PDB file of C-alpha atoms in Angstrom:
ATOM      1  CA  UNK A   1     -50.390  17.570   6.104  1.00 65.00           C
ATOM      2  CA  UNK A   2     -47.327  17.197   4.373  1.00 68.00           C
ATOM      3  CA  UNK A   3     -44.623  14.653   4.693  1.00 69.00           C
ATOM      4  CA  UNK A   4     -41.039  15.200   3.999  1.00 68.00           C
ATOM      5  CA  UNK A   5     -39.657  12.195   2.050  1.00 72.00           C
ATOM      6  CA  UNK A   6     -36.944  10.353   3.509  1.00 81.00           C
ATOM      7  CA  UNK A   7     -33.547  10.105   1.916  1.00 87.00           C
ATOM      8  CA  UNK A   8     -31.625   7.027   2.365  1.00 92.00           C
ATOM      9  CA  UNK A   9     -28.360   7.201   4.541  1.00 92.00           C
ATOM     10  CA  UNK A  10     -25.981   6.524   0.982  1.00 92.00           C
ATOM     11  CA  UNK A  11     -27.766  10.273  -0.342  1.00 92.00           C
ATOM     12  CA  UNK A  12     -28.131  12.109   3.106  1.00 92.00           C
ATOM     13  CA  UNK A  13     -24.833  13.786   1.604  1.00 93.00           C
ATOM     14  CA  UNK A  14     -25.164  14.239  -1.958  1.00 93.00           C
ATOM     15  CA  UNK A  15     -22.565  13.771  -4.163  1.00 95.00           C
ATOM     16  CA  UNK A  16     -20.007  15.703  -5.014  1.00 96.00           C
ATOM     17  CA  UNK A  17     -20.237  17.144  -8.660  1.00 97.00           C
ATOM     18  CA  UNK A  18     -18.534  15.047 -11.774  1.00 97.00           C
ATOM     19  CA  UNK A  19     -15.782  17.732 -11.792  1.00 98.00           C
ATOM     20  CA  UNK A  20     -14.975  17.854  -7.841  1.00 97.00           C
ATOM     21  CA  UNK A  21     -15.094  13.591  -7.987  1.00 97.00           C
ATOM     22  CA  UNK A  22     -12.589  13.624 -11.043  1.00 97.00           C
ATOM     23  CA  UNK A  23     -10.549  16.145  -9.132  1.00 97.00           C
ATOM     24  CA  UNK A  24     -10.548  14.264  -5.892  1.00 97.00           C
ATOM     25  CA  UNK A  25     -10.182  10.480  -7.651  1.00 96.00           C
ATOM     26  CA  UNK A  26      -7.430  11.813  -9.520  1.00 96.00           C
ATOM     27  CA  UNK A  27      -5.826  13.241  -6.417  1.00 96.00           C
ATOM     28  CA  UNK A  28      -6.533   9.707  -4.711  1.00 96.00           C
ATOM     29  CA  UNK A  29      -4.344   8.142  -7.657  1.00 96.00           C
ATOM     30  CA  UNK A  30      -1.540  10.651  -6.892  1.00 96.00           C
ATOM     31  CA  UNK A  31      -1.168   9.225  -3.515  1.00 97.00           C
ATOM     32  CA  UNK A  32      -2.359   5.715  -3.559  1.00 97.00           C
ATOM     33  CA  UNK A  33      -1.533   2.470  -5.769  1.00 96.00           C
ATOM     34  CA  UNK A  34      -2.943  -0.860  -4.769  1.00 94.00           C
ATOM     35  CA  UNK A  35      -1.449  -4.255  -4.103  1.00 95.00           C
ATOM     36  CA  UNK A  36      -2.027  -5.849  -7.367  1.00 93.00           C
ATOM     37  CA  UNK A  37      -0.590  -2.909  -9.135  1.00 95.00           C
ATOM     38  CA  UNK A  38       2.641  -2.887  -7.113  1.00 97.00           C
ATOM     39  CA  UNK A  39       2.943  -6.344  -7.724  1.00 96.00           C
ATOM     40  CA  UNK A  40       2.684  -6.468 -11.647  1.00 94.00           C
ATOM     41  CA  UNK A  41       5.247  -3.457 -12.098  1.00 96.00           C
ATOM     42  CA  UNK A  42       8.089  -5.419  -9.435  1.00 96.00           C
ATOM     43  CA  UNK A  43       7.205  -8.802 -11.276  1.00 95.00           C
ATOM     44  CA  UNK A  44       7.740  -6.734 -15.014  1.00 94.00           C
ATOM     45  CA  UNK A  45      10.720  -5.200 -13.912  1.00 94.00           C
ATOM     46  CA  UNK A  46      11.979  -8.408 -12.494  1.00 93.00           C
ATOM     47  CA  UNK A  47      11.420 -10.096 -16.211  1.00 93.00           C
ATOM     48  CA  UNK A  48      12.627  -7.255 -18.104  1.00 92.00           C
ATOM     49  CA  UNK A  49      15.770  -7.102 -15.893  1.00 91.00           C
ATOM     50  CA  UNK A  50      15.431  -3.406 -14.976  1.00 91.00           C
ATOM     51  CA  UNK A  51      14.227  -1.537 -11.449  1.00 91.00           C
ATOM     52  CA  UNK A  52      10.319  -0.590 -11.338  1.00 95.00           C
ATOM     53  CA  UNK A  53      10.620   3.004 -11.494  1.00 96.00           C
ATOM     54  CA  UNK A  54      10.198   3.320  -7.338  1.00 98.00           C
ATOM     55  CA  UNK A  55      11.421   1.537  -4.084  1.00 98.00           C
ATOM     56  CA  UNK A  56       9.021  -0.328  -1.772  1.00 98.00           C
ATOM     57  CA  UNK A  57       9.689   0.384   1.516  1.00 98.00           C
ATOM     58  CA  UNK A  58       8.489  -1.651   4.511  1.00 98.00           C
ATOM     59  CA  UNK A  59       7.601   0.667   7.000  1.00 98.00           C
ATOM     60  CA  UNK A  60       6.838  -2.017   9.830  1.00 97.00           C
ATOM     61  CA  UNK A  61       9.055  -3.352  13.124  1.00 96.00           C
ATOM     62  CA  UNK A  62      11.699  -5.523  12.704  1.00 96.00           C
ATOM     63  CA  UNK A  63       9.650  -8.326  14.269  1.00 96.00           C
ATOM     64  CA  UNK A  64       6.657  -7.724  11.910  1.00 97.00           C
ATOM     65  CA  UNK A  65       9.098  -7.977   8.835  1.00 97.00           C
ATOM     66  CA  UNK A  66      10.806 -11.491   9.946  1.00 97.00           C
ATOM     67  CA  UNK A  67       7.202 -12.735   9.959  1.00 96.00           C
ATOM     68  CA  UNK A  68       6.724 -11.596   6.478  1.00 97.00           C
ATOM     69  CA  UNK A  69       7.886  -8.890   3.996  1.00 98.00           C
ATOM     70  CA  UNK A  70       7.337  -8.299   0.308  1.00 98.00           C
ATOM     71  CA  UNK A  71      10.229  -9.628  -1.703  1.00 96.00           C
ATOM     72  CA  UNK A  72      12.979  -6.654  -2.680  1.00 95.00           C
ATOM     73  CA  UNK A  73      10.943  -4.125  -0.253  1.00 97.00           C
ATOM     74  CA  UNK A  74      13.635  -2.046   1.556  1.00 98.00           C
ATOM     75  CA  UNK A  75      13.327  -2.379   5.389  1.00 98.00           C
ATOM     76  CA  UNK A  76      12.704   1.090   7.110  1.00 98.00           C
ATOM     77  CA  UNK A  77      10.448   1.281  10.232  1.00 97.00           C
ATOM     78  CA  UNK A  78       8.560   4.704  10.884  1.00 97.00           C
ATOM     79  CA  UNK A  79       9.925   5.974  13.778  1.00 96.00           C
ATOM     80  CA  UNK A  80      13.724   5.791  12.100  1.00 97.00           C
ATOM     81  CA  UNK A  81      12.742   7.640   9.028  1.00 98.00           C
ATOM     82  CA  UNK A  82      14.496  10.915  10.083  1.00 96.00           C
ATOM     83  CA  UNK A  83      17.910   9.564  10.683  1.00 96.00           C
ATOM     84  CA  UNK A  84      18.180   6.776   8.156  1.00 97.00           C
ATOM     85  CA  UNK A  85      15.579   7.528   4.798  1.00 98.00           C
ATOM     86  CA  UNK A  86      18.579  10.168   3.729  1.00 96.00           C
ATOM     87  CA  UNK A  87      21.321   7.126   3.594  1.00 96.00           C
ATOM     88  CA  UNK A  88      18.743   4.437   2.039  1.00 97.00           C
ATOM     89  CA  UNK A  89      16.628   6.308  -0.772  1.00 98.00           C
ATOM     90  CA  UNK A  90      17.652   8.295  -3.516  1.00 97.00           C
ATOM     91  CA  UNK A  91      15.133  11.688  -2.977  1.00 97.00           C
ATOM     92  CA  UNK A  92      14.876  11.450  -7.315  1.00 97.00           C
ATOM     93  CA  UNK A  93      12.693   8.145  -7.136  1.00 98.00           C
ATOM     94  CA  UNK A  94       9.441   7.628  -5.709  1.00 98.00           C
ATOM     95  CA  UNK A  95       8.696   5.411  -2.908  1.00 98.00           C
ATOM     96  CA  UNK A  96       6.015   3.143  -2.357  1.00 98.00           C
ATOM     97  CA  UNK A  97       5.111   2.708   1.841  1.00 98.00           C
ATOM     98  CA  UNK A  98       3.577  -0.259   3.169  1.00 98.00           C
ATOM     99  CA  UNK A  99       2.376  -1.078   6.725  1.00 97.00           C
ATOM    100  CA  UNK A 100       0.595  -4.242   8.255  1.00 95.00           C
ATOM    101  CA  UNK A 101      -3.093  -3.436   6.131  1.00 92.00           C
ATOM    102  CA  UNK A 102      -6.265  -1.447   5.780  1.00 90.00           C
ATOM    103  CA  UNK A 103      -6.961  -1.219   9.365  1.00 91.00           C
ATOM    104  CA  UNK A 104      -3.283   0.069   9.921  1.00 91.00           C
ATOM    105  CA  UNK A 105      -1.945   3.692   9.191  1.00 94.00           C
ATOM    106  CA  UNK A 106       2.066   3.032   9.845  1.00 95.00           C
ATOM    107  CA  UNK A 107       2.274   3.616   6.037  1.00 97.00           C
ATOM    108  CA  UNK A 108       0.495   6.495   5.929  1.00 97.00           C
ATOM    109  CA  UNK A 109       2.729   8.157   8.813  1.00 97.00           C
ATOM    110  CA  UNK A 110       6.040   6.951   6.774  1.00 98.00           C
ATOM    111  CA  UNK A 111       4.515   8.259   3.895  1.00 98.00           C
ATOM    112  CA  UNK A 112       4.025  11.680   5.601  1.00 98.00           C
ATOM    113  CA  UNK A 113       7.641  11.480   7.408  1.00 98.00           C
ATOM    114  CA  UNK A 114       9.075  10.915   3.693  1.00 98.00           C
ATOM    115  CA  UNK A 115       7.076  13.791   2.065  1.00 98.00           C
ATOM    116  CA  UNK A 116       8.042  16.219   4.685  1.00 98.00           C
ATOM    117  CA  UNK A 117      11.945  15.019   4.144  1.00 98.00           C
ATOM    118  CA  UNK A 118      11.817  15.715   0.348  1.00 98.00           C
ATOM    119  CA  UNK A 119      10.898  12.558  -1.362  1.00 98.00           C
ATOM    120  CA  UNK A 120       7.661  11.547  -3.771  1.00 98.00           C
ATOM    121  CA  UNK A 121       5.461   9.044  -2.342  1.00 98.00           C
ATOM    122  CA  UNK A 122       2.927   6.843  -2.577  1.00 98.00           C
ATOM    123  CA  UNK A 123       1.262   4.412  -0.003  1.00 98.00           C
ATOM    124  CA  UNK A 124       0.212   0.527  -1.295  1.00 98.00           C
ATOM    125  CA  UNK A 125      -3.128   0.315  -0.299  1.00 96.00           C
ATOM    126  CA  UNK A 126      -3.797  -2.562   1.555  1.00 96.00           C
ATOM    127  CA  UNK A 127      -0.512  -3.244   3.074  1.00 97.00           C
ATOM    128  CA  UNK A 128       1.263  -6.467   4.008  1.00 97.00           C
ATOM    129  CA  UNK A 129      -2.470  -8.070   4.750  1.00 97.00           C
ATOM    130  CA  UNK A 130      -3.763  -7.993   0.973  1.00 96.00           C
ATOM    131  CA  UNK A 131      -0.346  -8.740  -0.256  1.00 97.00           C
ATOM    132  CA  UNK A 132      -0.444 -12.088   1.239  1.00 97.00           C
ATOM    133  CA  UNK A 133      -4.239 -12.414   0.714  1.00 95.00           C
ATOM    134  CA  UNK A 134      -3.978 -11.398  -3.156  1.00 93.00           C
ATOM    135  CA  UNK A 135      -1.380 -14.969  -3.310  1.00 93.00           C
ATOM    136  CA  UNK A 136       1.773 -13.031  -3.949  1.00 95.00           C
ATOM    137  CA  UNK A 137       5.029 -14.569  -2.743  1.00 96.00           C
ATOM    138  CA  UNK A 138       6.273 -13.188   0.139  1.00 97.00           C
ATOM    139  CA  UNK A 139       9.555 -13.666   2.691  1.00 97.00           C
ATOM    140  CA  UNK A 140      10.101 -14.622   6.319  1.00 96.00           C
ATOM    141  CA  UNK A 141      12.897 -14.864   8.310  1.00 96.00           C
ATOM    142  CA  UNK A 142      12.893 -18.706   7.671  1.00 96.00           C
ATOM    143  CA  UNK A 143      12.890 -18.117   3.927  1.00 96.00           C
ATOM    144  CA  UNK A 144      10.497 -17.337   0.686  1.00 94.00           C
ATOM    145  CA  UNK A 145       6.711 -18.468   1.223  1.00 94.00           C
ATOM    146  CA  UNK A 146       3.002 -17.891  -0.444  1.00 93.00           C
ATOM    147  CA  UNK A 147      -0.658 -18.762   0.159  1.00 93.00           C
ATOM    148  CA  UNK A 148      -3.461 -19.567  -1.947  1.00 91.00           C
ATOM    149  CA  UNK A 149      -5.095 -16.446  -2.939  1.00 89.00           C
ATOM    150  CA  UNK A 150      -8.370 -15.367  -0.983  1.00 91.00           C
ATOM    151  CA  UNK A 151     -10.676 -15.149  -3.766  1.00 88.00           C
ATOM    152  CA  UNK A 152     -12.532 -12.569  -1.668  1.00 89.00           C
ATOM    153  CA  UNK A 153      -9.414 -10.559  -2.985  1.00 86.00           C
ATOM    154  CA  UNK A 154      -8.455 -11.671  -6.003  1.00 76.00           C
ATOM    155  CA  UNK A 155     -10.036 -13.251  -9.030  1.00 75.00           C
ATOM    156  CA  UNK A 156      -9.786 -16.722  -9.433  1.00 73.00           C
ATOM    157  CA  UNK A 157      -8.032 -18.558 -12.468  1.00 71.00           C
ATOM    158  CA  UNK A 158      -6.505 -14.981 -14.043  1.00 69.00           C
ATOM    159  CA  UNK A 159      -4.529 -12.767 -12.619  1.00 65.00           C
ATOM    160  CA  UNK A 160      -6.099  -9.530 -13.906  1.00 69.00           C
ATOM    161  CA  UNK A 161      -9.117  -8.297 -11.772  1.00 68.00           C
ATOM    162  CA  UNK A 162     -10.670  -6.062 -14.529  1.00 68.00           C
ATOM    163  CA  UNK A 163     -10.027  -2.591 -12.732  1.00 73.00           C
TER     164      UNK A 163
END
């Protein structure tokens, strides 16, 4: 009798080979940057007195940004892409989309509205949610405001995560 050994459900799929995973992770990295990225490039811009190199665009309803938006992000819901992205972006520098968080894919639809209109994107992984759980200040309609960082998120006592 023989017995087939079982494979565990993480190598039912194999992986991919080293060349098709450094193909795909470096496509991910063309399309993705994360919270704590997006944050350190606004925050050296802000110090060194010059723009980041993109535009952060809030891709959520009005009512969602008056509870909270990033500070500087550009206000632009989804659905009005088509008839307003032309007067508020410049098509020569990239955008950055963010929606509510990982469990919401508002950003990714802006980010495919944008694309098919012309402009370089990215989407910030993780959205409004991990902005505000990372600790990073953020605005309301009554004015600027911040929480303690979730250190589920983000390291505590340093600010750089080691990825």
């Amino acid at each position: 009798m023989t017995t087939t050994p079982q494979v565990n459900p993480v190598l039912r799929t194999p992986p991919a080979s080293p060349a098709a995973a450094a193909a795909y992770f470096s496509a991910s990295l063309a399309f993705h940057a994360d919270v704590s990225d997006v944050a350190s490039a606004l925050a050296d811009a802000a110090a060194g007195g010059t723009g980041p190199g993109f535009v952060l665009v809030d891709t959520r309803s009005t009512a969602a940004w008056d509870q909270g938006h990033v500070p500087g992000a550009v206000h632009l819901p989804t659905a009005l892409i088509p008839e307003r992205a032309g007067e508020l972006l410049d098509r020569s520098v990239p955008v950055v989309t963010y929606c509510w968080g990982p469990g919401c894919n508002g950003a990714t639809r802006a980010a495919l509205a944008l694309a098919e209109r012309g402009f370089p994107v990215k989407e910030m992984l993780g959205g409004f949610e991990y902005w505000v759980r990372e600790g990073f200040a953020y605005e309301t309609w009554e004015g600027p405001a911040e929480k303690a960082a979730d250190p589920l998120t983000a390291p505590v006592g340093t600010d750089d995560c080691g990825c």
